[in-house]
PDB file of C-alpha atoms in Angstrom:
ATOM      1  CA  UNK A   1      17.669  -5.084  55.906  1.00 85.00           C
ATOM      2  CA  UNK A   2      13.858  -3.226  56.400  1.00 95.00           C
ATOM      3  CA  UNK A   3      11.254  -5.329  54.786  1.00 96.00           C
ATOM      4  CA  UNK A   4      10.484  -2.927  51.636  1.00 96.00           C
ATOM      5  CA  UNK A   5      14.651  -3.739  50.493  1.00 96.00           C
ATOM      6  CA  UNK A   6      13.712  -7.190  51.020  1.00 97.00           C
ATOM      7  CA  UNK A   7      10.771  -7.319  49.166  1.00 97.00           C
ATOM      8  CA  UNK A   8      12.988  -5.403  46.397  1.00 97.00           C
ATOM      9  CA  UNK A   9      15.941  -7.861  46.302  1.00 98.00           C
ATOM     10  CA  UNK A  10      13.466 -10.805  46.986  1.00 97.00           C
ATOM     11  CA  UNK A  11      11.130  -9.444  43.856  1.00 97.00           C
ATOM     12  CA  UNK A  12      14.148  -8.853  42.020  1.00 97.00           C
ATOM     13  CA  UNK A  13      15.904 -12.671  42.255  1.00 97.00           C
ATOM     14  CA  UNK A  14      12.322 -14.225  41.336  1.00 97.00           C
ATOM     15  CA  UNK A  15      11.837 -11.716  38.175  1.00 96.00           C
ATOM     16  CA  UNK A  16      15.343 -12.179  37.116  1.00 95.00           C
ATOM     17  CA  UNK A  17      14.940 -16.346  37.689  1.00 96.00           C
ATOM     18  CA  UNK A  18      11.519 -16.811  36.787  1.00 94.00           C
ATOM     19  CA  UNK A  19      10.266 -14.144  34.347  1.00 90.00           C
ATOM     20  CA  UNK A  20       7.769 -11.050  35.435  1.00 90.00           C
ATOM     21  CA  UNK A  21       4.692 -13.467  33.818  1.00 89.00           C
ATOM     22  CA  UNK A  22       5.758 -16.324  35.837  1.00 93.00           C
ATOM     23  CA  UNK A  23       6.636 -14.840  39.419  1.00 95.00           C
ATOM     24  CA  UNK A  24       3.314 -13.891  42.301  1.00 96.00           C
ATOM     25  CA  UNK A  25       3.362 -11.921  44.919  1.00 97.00           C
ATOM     26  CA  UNK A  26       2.434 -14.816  47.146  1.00 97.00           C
ATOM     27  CA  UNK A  27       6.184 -16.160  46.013  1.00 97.00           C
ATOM     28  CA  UNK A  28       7.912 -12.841  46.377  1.00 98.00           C
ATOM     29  CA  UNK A  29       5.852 -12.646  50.179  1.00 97.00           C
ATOM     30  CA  UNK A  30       7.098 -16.010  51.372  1.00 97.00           C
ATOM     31  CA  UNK A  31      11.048 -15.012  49.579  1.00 96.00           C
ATOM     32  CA  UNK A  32      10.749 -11.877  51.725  1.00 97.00           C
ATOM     33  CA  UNK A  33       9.505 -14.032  54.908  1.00 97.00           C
ATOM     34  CA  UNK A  34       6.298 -12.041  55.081  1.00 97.00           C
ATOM     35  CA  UNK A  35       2.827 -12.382  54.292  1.00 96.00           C
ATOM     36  CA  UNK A  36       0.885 -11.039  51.387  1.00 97.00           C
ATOM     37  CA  UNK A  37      -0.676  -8.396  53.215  1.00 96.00           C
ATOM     38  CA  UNK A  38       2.438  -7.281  54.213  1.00 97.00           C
ATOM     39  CA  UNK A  39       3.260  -6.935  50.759  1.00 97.00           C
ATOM     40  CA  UNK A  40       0.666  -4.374  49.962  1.00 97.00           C
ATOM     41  CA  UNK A  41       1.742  -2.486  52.782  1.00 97.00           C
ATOM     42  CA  UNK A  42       4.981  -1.335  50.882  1.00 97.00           C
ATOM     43  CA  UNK A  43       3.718  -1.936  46.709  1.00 97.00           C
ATOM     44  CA  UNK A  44       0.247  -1.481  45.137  1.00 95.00           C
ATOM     45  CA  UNK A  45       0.874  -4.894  42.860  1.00 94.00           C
ATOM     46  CA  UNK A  46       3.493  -7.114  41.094  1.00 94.00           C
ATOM     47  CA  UNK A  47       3.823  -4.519  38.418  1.00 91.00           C
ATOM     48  CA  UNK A  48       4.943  -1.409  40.038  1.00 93.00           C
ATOM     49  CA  UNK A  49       7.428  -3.480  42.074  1.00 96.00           C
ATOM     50  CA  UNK A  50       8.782  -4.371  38.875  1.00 94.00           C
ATOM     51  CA  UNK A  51       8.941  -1.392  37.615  1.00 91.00           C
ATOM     52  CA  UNK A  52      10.634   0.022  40.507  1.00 93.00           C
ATOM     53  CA  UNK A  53      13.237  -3.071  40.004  1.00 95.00           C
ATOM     54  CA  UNK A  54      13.218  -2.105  36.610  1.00 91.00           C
ATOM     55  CA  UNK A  55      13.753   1.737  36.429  1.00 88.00           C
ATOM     56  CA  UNK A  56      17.221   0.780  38.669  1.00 92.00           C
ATOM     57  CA  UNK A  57      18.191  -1.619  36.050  1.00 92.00           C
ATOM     58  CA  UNK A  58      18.145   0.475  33.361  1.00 87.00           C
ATOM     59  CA  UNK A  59      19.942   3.727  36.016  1.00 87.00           C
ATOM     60  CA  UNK A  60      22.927   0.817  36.124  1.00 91.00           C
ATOM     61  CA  UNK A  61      23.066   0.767  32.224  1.00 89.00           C
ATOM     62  CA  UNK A  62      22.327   4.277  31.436  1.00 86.00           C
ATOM     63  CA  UNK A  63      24.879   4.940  34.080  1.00 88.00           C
ATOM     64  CA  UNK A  64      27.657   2.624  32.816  1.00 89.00           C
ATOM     65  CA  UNK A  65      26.945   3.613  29.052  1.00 86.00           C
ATOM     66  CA  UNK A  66      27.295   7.120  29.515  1.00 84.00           C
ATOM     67  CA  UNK A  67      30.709   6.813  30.991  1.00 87.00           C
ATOM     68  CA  UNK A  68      31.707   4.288  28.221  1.00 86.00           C
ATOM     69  CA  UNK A  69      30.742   7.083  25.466  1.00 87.00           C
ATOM     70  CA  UNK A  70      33.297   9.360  24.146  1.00 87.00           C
ATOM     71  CA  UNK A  71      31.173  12.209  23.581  1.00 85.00           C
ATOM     72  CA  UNK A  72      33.586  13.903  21.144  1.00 87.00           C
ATOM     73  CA  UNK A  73      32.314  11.414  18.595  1.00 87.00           C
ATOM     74  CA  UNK A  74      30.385  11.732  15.761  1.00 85.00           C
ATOM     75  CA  UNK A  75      26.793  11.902  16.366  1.00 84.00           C
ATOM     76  CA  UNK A  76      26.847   8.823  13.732  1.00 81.00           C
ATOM     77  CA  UNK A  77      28.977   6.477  15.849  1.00 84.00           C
ATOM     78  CA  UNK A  78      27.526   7.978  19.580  1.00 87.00           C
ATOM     79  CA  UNK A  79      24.340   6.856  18.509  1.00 82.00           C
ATOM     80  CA  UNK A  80      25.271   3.184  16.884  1.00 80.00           C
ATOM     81  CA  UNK A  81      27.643   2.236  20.299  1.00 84.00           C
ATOM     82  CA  UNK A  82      24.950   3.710  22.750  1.00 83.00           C
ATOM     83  CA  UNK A  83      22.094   1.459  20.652  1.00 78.00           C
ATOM     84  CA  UNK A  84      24.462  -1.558  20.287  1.00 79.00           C
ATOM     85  CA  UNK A  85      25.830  -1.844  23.992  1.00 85.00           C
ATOM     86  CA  UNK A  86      21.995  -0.900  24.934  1.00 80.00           C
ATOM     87  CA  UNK A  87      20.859  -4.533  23.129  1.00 78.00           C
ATOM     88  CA  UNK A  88      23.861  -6.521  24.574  1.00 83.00           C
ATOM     89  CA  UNK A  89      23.306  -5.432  27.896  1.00 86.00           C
ATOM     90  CA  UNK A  90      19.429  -5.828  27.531  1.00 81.00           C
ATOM     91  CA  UNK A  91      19.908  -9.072  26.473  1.00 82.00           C
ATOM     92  CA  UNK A  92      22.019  -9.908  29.295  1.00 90.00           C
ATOM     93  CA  UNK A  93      20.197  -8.804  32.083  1.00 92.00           C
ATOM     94  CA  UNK A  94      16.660 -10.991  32.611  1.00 91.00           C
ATOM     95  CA  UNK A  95      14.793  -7.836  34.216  1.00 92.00           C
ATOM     96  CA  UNK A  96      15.639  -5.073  31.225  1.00 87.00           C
ATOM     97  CA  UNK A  97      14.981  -8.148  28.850  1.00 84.00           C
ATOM     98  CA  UNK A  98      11.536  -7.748  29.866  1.00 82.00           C
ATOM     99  CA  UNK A  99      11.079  -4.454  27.714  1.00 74.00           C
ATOM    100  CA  UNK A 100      11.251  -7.399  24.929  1.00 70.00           C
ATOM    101  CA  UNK A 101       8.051  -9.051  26.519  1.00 70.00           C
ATOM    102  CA  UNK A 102       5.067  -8.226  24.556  1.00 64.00           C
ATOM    103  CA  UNK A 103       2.470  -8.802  26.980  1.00 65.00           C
ATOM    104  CA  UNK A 104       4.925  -6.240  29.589  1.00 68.00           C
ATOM    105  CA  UNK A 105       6.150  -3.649  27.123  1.00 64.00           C
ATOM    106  CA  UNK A 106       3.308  -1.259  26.540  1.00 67.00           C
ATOM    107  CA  UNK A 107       3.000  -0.782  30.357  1.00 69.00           C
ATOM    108  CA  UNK A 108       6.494  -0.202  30.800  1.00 67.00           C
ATOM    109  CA  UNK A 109       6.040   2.064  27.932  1.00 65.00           C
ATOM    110  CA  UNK A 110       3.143   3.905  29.267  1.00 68.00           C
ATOM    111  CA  UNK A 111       5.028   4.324  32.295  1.00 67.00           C
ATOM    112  CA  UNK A 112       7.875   5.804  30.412  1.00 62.00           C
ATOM    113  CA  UNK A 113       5.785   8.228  28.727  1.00 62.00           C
ATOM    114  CA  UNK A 114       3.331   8.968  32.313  1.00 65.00           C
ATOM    115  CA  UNK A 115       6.954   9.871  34.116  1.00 59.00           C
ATOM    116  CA  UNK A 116       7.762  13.387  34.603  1.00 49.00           C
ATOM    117  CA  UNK A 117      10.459  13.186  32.632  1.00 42.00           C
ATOM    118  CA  UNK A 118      12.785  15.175  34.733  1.00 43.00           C
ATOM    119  CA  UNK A 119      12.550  12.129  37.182  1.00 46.00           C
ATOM    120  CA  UNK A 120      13.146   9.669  34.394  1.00 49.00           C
ATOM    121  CA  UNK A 121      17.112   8.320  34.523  1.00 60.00           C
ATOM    122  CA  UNK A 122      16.221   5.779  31.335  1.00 74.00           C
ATOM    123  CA  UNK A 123      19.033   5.017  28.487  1.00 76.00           C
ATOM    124  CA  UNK A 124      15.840   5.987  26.243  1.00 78.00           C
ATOM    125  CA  UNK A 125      16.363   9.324  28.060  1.00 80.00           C
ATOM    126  CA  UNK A 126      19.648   9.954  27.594  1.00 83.00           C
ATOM    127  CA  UNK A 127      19.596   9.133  23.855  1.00 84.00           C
ATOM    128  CA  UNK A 128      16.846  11.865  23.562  1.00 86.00           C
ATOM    129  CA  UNK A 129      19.039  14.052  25.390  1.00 87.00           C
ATOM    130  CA  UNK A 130      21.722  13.901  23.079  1.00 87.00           C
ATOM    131  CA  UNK A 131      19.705  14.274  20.303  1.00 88.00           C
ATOM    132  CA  UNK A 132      18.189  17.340  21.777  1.00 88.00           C
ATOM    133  CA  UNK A 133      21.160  18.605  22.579  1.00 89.00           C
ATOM    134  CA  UNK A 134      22.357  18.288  19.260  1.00 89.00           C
ATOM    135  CA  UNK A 135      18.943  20.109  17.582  1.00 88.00           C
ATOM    136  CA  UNK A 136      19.930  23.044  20.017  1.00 89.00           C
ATOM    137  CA  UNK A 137      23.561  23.081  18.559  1.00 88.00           C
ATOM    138  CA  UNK A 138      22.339  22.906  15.097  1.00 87.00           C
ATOM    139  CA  UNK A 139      23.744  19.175  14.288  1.00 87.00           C
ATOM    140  CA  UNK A 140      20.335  17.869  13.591  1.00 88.00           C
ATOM    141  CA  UNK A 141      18.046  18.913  10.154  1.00 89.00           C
ATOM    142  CA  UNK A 142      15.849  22.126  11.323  1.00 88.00           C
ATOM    143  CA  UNK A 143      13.082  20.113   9.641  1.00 90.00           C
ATOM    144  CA  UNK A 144      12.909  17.329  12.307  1.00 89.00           C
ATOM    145  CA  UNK A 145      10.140  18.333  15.082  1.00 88.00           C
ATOM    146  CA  UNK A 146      11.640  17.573  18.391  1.00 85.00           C
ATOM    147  CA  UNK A 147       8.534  15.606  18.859  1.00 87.00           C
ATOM    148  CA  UNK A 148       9.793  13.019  16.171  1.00 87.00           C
ATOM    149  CA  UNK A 149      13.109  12.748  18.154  1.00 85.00           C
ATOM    150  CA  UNK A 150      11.755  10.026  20.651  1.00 83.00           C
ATOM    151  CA  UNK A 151       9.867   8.075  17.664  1.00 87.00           C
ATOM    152  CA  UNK A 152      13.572   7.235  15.849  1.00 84.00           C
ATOM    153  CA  UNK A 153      14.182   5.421  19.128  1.00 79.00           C
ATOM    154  CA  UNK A 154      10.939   4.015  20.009  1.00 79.00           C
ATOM    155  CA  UNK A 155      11.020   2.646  15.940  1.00 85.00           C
ATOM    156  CA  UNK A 156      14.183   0.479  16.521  1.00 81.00           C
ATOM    157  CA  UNK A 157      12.757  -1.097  19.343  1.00 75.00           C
ATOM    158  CA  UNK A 158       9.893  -2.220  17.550  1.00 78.00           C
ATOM    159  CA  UNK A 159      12.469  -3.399  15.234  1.00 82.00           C
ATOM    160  CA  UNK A 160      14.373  -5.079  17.889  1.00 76.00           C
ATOM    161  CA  UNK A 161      11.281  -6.882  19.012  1.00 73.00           C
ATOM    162  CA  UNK A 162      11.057  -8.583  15.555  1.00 79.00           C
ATOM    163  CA  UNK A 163      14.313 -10.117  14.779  1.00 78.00           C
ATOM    164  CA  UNK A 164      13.122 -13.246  13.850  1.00 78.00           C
ATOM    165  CA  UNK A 165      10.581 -12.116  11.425  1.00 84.00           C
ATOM    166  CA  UNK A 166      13.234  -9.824   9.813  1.00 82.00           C
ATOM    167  CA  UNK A 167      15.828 -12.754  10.040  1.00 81.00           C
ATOM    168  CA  UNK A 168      18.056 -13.347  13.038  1.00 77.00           C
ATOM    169  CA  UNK A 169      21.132 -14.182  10.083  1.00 82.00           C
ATOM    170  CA  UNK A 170      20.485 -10.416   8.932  1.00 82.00           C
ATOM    171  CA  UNK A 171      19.152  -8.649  12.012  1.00 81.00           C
ATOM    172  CA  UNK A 172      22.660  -7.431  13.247  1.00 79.00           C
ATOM    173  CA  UNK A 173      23.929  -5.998  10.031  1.00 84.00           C
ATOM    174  CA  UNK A 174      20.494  -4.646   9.487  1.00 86.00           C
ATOM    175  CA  UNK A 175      20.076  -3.021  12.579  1.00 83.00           C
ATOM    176  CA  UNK A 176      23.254  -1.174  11.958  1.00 82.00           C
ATOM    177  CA  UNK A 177      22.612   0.411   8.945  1.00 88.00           C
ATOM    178  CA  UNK A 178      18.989   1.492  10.223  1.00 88.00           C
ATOM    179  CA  UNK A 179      20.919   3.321  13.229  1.00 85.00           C
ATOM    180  CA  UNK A 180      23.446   4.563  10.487  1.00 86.00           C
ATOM    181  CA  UNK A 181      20.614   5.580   8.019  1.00 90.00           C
ATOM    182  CA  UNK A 182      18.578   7.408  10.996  1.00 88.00           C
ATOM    183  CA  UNK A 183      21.016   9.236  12.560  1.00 86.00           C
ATOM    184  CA  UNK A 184      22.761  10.120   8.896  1.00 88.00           C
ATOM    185  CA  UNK A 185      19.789  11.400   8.049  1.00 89.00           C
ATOM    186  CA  UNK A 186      18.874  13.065  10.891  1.00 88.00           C
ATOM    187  CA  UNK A 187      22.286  15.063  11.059  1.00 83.00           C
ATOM    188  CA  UNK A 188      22.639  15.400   7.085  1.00 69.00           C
ATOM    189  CA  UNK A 189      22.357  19.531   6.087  1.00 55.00           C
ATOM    190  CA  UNK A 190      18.914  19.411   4.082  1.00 44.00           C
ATOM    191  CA  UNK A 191      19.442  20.051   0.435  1.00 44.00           C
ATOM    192  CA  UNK A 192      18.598  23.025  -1.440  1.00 42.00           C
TER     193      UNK A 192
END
């Protein structure tokens, strides 16, 4: 194995142990069997190696969701199993889990939003690109300015990220409707 795939798989046991906050690069050097320098050889900091570890996370999911999705669907119940399998898997896997971490999620964020976004491979991505796709066919209100399509997402999230607030007892049944409501009202004709 070359030394940047060790630092990688290295990087990637001590995030997934330890937490981004509480994993250094010293630790990730010494995992690897290299020194620190040697780390900056191959990644500018801790971050973008985590993103990097990160971004192929969320490939696997997007990846493995889009061939569990029968596309033939309703928009309505595309949407809610994309969202809901998007949360369990999140919440199984300690590296996506960090899009949960306040202190980590507005520079995973930015990132998101910096990418080129032909060379972004995100479940966030393909959820936009099935609403998209849908504006184009005419499944989603004309009223709805593509540039609100990535908000919808972006606002569960948030919501996500404050389940206990809302009420953990009522945050799964909650969250469903919202998707429901959303995605009803995004594809519901607009009334004369």
């Amino acid at each position: 194995m070359d030394i940047e795939s060790r630092i990688f798989e290295c990087g990637k046991d001590l995030f997934s142990a330890k937490g981004f906050k509480k994993t250094n690069i010293k630790e990730i050097a010494e995992h690897a069997g290299i020194g620190v320098g040697t780390f900056y050889n191959y990644y500018a900091s801790k971050e973008q190696l985590f993103i990097e570890i990160y971004k192929q996370e969320n490939k696997k999911l997007k990846n493995r969701l889009t061939k569990s999705l029968d596309l033939t669907q309703e928009p309505v119940h595309i949407i809610s199993q994309l969202l809901k399998e998007n949360q369990e898997a999140i919440h199984a896997n300690p590296i996506l889990k960090e899009w949960y971490n306040q202190d980590f999620y507005k520079e995973l964020e930015r990132h998101y939003r910096d990418e080129d976004s032909q060379s972004m491979d995100s479940v966030r991505d393909f959820y936009l690109s099935l609403l998209r796709k849908w504006k184009q066919q005419g499944m989603i209100r004309e009223d709805v300015d593509e540039e609100l399509l990535p908000v919808f997402f972006d606002s569960l999230v948030c919501i996500d990220m404050h389940k206990d607030e809302i009420g953990i007892e009522h945050f799964p049944k909650a969250m469903q409707y919202l998707i429901e409501f959303i995605i009803t009202g995004l594809t519901k004709q607009q009334q004369n």
